């Protein structure tokens, strides 16, 4: 009898954890993270972080590694969370890291982008950040942990969260949520499956319309996106949520070719309409991401409350380059 009760309790906990991973947070939570993504571009020290009085955060720490990776940690009493924000590409070394698309093992979780791994682990930055978080959790044990970033910072946020949970750095009960904005792909299929299997790690990846950075590195280079996709479409004034981008094969569908491919793009030419090509890069601007979230909060762009369900007439995206 006792064994049966314990098994039932364990199953119940697993279902609760699964529901938590698949409940789309409100736009306000994304807004906090998007604003921190912008703030971490504007500050270069903890003193700068303390002076940023136009943001409703309490500064916790500012870390910079020997490989020029900058990270701000703040406390939010609105969402009861500790938020870690990684800065995106802004220096020559960052471009070099972006270009190093070779893959390497990541703590047994799969293969990941070599350049991004080096940017996160250089100078033991990940250890410093973990210690900062643990110190905060001592004072605020009921707070959640949110990891965010834009562009390269989004990739680093995804990797950092996977390390925290995948190697049990914060304890078995601590949940970690990642809000990556405009993220490139960071790892292979094994890494995607590992992230999906982590009960205490939820990833909600926001893509602004035709942001070209989110379509790279390409699938044929052995890269896959991780986490759930929230695709913002200014043209239709709505956002859609896709279960782990490619769907679950039954209850939820993946993003379709028409929804994911870049406008006026074909397989044989990268671009033949220069105006659309410019939009691919303009859609990557962190300010556009903030604008999209704030429009969603105001009701001007719909915010998803659930994942897209199967529609027989809409083909799932199968293009070797884009999906």
Short mmCIF file of C-alpha atoms in Angstrom, two decimals:
data_model
loop_
_atom_site.label_atom_id
_atom_site.label_comp_id
_atom_site.label_asym_id
_atom_site.label_seq_id
_atom_site.Cartn_x
_atom_site.Cartn_y
_atom_site.Cartn_z
CA UNK A 1 0.00 0.00 0.00
CA UNK A 2 2.75 2.43 0.92
CA UNK A 3 4.62 1.68 -2.30
CA UNK A 4 1.46 2.33 -4.32
CA UNK A 5 0.92 5.69 -2.60
CA UNK A 6 4.53 6.72 -3.20
CA UNK A 7 4.31 5.77 -6.88
CA UNK A 8 1.08 7.74 -7.26
CA UNK A 9 2.62 10.74 -5.51
CA UNK A 10 5.65 10.58 -7.76
CA UNK A 11 3.46 10.41 -10.85
CA UNK A 12 1.42 13.37 -9.62
CA UNK A 13 4.55 15.44 -9.07
CA UNK A 14 5.72 14.56 -12.57
CA UNK A 15 2.42 15.70 -14.08
CA UNK A 16 2.55 18.97 -12.12
CA UNK A 17 6.10 19.58 -13.34
CA UNK A 18 5.07 18.84 -16.92
CA UNK A 19 2.15 21.28 -16.67
CA UNK A 20 4.51 23.94 -15.35
CA UNK A 21 6.84 23.49 -18.31
CA UNK A 22 3.96 23.79 -20.75
CA UNK A 23 2.01 26.71 -19.25
CA UNK A 24 2.76 29.84 -21.27
CA UNK A 25 3.71 32.68 -18.89
CA UNK A 26 1.99 36.08 -19.14
CA UNK A 27 3.42 38.77 -21.39
CA UNK A 28 4.46 40.78 -18.33
CA UNK A 29 7.06 38.19 -17.39
CA UNK A 30 8.55 38.40 -20.87
CA UNK A 31 8.48 42.19 -20.66
CA UNK A 32 10.70 42.18 -17.58
CA UNK A 33 13.25 39.96 -19.30
CA UNK A 34 13.19 41.92 -22.56
CA UNK A 35 13.86 45.15 -20.65
CA UNK A 36 16.79 43.53 -18.85
CA UNK A 37 18.16 42.45 -22.24
CA UNK A 38 18.19 46.11 -23.25
CA UNK A 39 19.56 47.26 -19.89
CA UNK A 40 22.53 44.91 -20.00
CA UNK A 41 23.53 46.57 -23.29
CA UNK A 42 23.59 49.95 -21.56
CA UNK A 43 25.58 49.21 -18.39
CA UNK A 44 29.21 48.25 -17.95
CA UNK A 45 29.53 47.85 -14.19
CA UNK A 46 27.56 47.24 -11.04
CA UNK A 47 27.59 50.99 -10.37
CA UNK A 48 25.91 51.54 -13.73
CA UNK A 49 23.36 48.90 -12.83
CA UNK A 50 22.60 50.67 -9.54
CA UNK A 51 22.02 53.96 -11.37
CA UNK A 52 19.47 52.48 -13.80
CA UNK A 53 16.46 53.92 -11.99
CA UNK A 54 14.09 53.70 -14.97
CA UNK A 55 13.79 49.94 -14.49
CA UNK A 56 11.78 48.30 -11.73
CA UNK A 57 14.60 45.99 -10.66
CA UNK A 58 16.84 45.70 -7.64
CA UNK A 59 20.48 45.20 -8.71
CA UNK A 60 22.21 42.06 -7.48
CA UNK A 61 25.43 41.67 -9.45
CA UNK A 62 27.25 42.50 -12.66
CA UNK A 63 29.75 39.95 -13.94
CA UNK A 64 32.23 40.19 -16.81
CA UNK A 65 34.43 37.29 -17.87
CA UNK A 66 37.92 37.18 -19.37
CA UNK A 67 36.30 36.50 -22.75
CA UNK A 68 34.16 39.66 -22.54
CA UNK A 69 30.85 38.08 -21.64
CA UNK A 70 28.75 40.54 -19.63
CA UNK A 71 25.88 39.52 -17.39
CA UNK A 72 23.53 41.48 -15.12
CA UNK A 73 21.62 39.87 -12.26
CA UNK A 74 18.61 41.64 -10.79
CA UNK A 75 15.80 40.93 -8.36
CA UNK A 76 12.15 41.40 -9.31
CA UNK A 77 9.55 41.61 -6.58
CA UNK A 78 6.83 41.88 -9.22
CA UNK A 79 7.38 38.34 -10.45
CA UNK A 80 9.19 37.06 -7.33
CA UNK A 81 12.19 36.04 -9.34
CA UNK A 82 15.93 36.41 -9.73
CA UNK A 83 16.62 37.36 -13.34
CA UNK A 84 19.95 36.75 -15.05
CA UNK A 85 20.47 38.71 -18.28
CA UNK A 86 23.23 38.00 -20.81
CA UNK A 87 24.44 40.72 -23.16
CA UNK A 88 24.33 39.99 -26.88
CA UNK A 89 26.90 40.48 -29.61
CA UNK A 90 28.71 43.83 -29.34
CA UNK A 91 32.47 43.23 -29.64
CA UNK A 92 34.88 41.64 -32.12
CA UNK A 93 35.33 38.62 -29.88
CA UNK A 94 31.58 38.07 -29.91
CA UNK A 95 31.55 37.83 -33.70
CA UNK A 96 34.40 35.31 -33.56
CA UNK A 97 32.40 33.22 -31.11
CA UNK A 98 29.33 33.39 -33.36
CA UNK A 99 31.41 32.11 -36.27
CA UNK A 100 32.77 29.07 -34.42
CA UNK A 101 29.91 26.71 -35.26
CA UNK A 102 31.82 23.49 -34.59
CA UNK A 103 30.13 21.33 -31.97
CA UNK A 104 31.41 19.98 -28.66
CA UNK A 105 30.04 17.93 -25.78
CA UNK A 106 28.17 19.89 -23.13
CA UNK A 107 28.20 18.12 -19.75
CA UNK A 108 26.77 14.97 -21.30
CA UNK A 109 23.63 16.81 -22.45
CA UNK A 110 24.49 16.66 -26.15
CA UNK A 111 26.60 18.62 -28.61
CA UNK A 112 26.50 22.43 -28.61
CA UNK A 113 27.98 25.42 -30.41
CA UNK A 114 31.70 25.63 -29.52
CA UNK A 115 31.83 29.43 -29.63
CA UNK A 116 28.87 29.89 -27.29
CA UNK A 117 30.16 27.28 -24.86
CA UNK A 118 33.51 29.09 -24.69
CA UNK A 119 31.77 32.42 -24.05
CA UNK A 120 29.82 30.95 -21.13
CA UNK A 121 32.53 28.88 -19.47
CA UNK A 122 35.47 31.23 -20.03
CA UNK A 123 37.00 32.31 -16.72
CA UNK A 124 34.49 30.09 -14.90
CA UNK A 125 31.78 32.69 -15.48
CA UNK A 126 29.06 30.07 -15.03
CA UNK A 127 30.40 29.24 -11.56
CA UNK A 128 30.37 32.90 -10.51
CA UNK A 129 26.81 33.31 -11.73
CA UNK A 130 25.67 30.17 -9.95
CA UNK A 131 27.18 31.42 -6.70
CA UNK A 132 25.42 34.78 -7.13
CA UNK A 133 22.11 32.98 -7.62
CA UNK A 134 22.62 30.68 -4.64
CA UNK A 135 23.39 33.68 -2.43
CA UNK A 136 20.13 35.31 -3.51
CA UNK A 137 18.15 32.14 -2.92
CA UNK A 138 19.43 32.11 0.65
CA UNK A 139 17.61 35.40 1.23
CA UNK A 140 14.68 34.68 -1.12
CA UNK A 141 14.17 30.90 -1.02
CA UNK A 142 10.72 31.05 -2.62
CA UNK A 143 11.84 33.05 -5.66
CA UNK A 144 12.08 31.58 -9.11
CA UNK A 145 15.12 31.84 -11.36
CA UNK A 146 14.77 33.35 -14.83
CA UNK A 147 17.53 33.37 -17.45
CA UNK A 148 17.31 35.70 -20.43
CA UNK A 149 19.30 37.27 -23.21
CA UNK A 150 19.06 38.64 -26.73
CA UNK A 151 20.93 37.35 -29.80
CA UNK A 152 24.16 35.71 -28.64
CA UNK A 153 23.00 36.46 -25.11
CA UNK A 154 19.92 34.32 -25.77
CA UNK A 155 22.12 31.41 -26.78
CA UNK A 156 24.21 31.79 -23.62
CA UNK A 157 21.06 32.00 -21.50
CA UNK A 158 19.79 28.72 -22.94
CA UNK A 159 23.11 26.99 -22.29
CA UNK A 160 23.42 28.39 -18.77
CA UNK A 161 19.95 27.25 -17.78
CA UNK A 162 20.61 23.78 -19.18
CA UNK A 163 23.80 23.53 -17.12
CA UNK A 164 22.12 24.76 -13.93
CA UNK A 165 19.33 22.21 -14.12
CA UNK A 166 20.99 19.43 -16.09
CA UNK A 167 23.84 19.14 -13.58
CA UNK A 168 21.70 19.94 -10.52
CA UNK A 169 23.54 23.11 -9.50
CA UNK A 170 20.61 24.68 -7.63
CA UNK A 171 19.04 21.63 -6.03
CA UNK A 172 16.42 19.20 -7.25
CA UNK A 173 13.42 21.44 -6.49
CA UNK A 174 14.57 24.75 -8.00
CA UNK A 175 12.80 25.64 -11.22
CA UNK A 176 14.52 27.66 -13.91
CA UNK A 177 12.78 29.48 -16.76
CA UNK A 178 14.54 30.79 -19.86
CA UNK A 179 13.22 33.63 -22.04
CA UNK A 180 15.63 33.83 -25.01
CA UNK A 181 14.89 36.63 -27.51
CA UNK A 182 16.13 36.34 -31.09
CA UNK A 183 18.18 33.26 -30.35
CA UNK A 184 20.26 31.36 -32.87
CA UNK A 185 20.29 27.57 -32.61
CA UNK A 186 22.68 26.32 -29.95
CA UNK A 187 22.91 22.53 -30.16
CA UNK A 188 22.07 19.25 -31.84
CA UNK A 189 19.08 16.92 -31.56
CA UNK A 190 20.51 15.21 -28.47
CA UNK A 191 20.81 18.56 -26.72
CA UNK A 192 17.25 19.45 -27.69
CA UNK A 193 15.96 16.18 -26.26
CA UNK A 194 18.00 16.61 -23.08
CA UNK A 195 16.57 20.09 -22.48
CA UNK A 196 13.06 18.80 -23.16
CA UNK A 197 13.53 16.03 -20.58
CA UNK A 198 14.58 18.37 -17.75
CA UNK A 199 11.47 18.71 -15.57
CA UNK A 200 12.67 21.86 -13.82
CA UNK A 201 13.79 23.75 -16.93
CA UNK A 202 11.32 25.53 -19.19
CA UNK A 203 12.41 27.42 -22.32
CA UNK A 204 10.11 29.91 -24.09
CA UNK A 205 11.96 31.23 -27.12
CA UNK A 206 10.60 34.44 -28.67
CA UNK A 207 11.11 35.08 -32.39
CA UNK A 208 10.14 38.42 -33.93
CA UNK A 209 8.64 37.80 -37.38
CA UNK A 210 11.47 37.22 -39.86
CA UNK A 211 14.48 37.62 -37.58
CA UNK A 212 17.16 35.91 -39.67
CA UNK A 213 19.44 35.21 -36.70
CA UNK A 214 16.87 32.70 -35.42
CA UNK A 215 17.30 30.66 -38.62
CA UNK A 216 21.01 30.06 -38.05
CA UNK A 217 23.04 27.82 -37.76
CA UNK A 218 21.11 25.80 -40.32
CA UNK A 219 19.60 22.37 -39.76
CA UNK A 220 21.93 20.67 -42.20
CA UNK A 221 24.81 21.67 -39.89
CA UNK A 222 23.25 19.44 -37.21
CA UNK A 223 21.54 22.20 -35.24
CA UNK A 224 18.05 22.21 -33.73
CA UNK A 225 16.09 24.79 -31.76
CA UNK A 226 15.21 23.96 -28.16
CA UNK A 227 12.18 24.86 -26.10
CA UNK A 228 8.81 26.25 -27.09
CA UNK A 229 8.55 28.81 -29.89
CA UNK A 230 6.55 32.02 -29.51
CA UNK A 231 6.37 33.60 -32.96
CA UNK A 232 5.32 37.26 -33.12
CA UNK A 233 3.68 38.45 -36.34
CA UNK A 234 3.14 42.20 -36.65
CA UNK A 235 1.27 41.80 -39.94
CA UNK A 236 -1.52 39.73 -38.39
CA UNK A 237 -1.20 41.40 -34.97
CA UNK A 238 -0.93 38.10 -33.19
CA UNK A 239 1.57 35.79 -31.54
CA UNK A 240 1.43 32.02 -31.75
CA UNK A 241 2.99 29.40 -29.50
CA UNK A 242 4.34 26.19 -31.01
CA UNK A 243 5.13 23.20 -28.84
CA UNK A 244 8.92 22.75 -29.01
CA UNK A 245 8.83 24.34 -32.50
CA UNK A 246 8.17 21.03 -34.28
CA UNK A 247 5.09 19.95 -32.31
CA UNK A 248 4.52 16.76 -30.34
CA UNK A 249 3.19 14.63 -33.18
CA UNK A 250 -0.30 14.42 -31.72
CA UNK A 251 -1.87 17.13 -29.60
CA UNK A 252 0.07 20.18 -30.81
CA UNK A 253 1.40 21.03 -34.24
CA UNK A 254 4.76 22.45 -35.19
CA UNK A 255 5.32 25.71 -37.01
CA UNK A 256 4.39 25.51 -40.69
CA UNK A 257 6.60 26.32 -43.65
CA UNK A 258 4.57 29.44 -44.46
CA UNK A 259 4.84 30.71 -40.90
CA UNK A 260 8.55 30.05 -40.43
CA UNK A 261 10.21 30.70 -43.78
CA UNK A 262 11.52 34.16 -44.55
CA UNK A 263 9.50 36.32 -46.91
CA UNK A 264 10.42 36.18 -50.59
CA UNK A 265 12.96 33.42 -49.99
CA UNK A 266 13.59 30.33 -52.05
CA UNK A 267 16.04 27.50 -51.61
CA UNK A 268 18.38 28.58 -54.35
CA UNK A 269 18.92 32.25 -53.59
CA UNK A 270 19.43 33.78 -50.16
CA UNK A 271 17.69 37.00 -51.15
CA UNK A 272 16.23 38.61 -54.22
CA UNK A 273 14.30 41.44 -52.61
CA UNK A 274 16.64 43.83 -50.81
CA UNK A 275 13.81 45.42 -48.80
CA UNK A 276 12.82 42.09 -47.31
CA UNK A 277 16.47 41.30 -46.69
CA UNK A 278 16.82 44.46 -44.59
CA UNK A 279 13.72 43.46 -42.60
CA UNK A 280 15.37 40.15 -41.74
CA UNK A 281 18.00 42.11 -39.78
CA UNK A 282 15.75 44.91 -38.49
CA UNK A 283 13.47 42.31 -36.92
CA UNK A 284 16.44 41.24 -34.78
CA UNK A 285 16.66 44.58 -32.92
CA UNK A 286 16.07 44.13 -29.19
CA UNK A 287 13.89 47.27 -29.21
CA UNK A 288 11.52 45.56 -31.64
CA UNK A 289 11.23 42.65 -29.24
CA UNK A 290 10.41 44.99 -26.36
CA UNK A 291 7.87 46.77 -28.56
CA UNK A 292 6.20 43.50 -29.50
CA UNK A 293 5.87 42.41 -25.88
CA UNK A 294 4.49 45.78 -24.79
CA UNK A 295 1.96 45.78 -27.63
CA UNK A 296 0.92 42.34 -26.43
CA UNK A 297 0.48 43.64 -22.89
CA UNK A 298 -1.70 46.43 -24.25
CA UNK A 299 -3.81 44.05 -26.31
CA UNK A 300 -2.67 45.40 -29.68
CA UNK A 301 -1.01 42.06 -30.44
CA UNK A 302 -2.66 38.92 -29.15
CA UNK A 303 -0.67 36.85 -26.67
CA UNK A 304 -0.96 33.06 -26.84
CA UNK A 305 -2.68 31.20 -24.03
CA UNK A 306 -2.04 27.75 -25.48
CA UNK A 307 -0.11 25.93 -28.16
CA UNK A 308 -1.28 25.70 -31.75
CA UNK A 309 -3.37 22.62 -32.40
CA UNK A 310 -3.14 20.45 -35.54
CA UNK A 311 -4.70 21.87 -38.68
CA UNK A 312 -4.73 19.29 -41.51
CA UNK A 313 -4.49 21.87 -44.30
CA UNK A 314 -1.35 23.50 -42.85
CA UNK A 315 1.79 21.46 -43.63
CA UNK A 316 4.40 21.21 -40.90
CA UNK A 317 7.66 22.87 -41.83
CA UNK A 318 9.97 20.26 -43.40
CA UNK A 319 12.52 22.41 -45.18
CA UNK A 320 16.01 21.14 -44.52
CA UNK A 321 17.37 24.67 -44.08
CA UNK A 322 14.82 26.50 -41.99
CA UNK A 323 12.96 24.30 -39.51
#
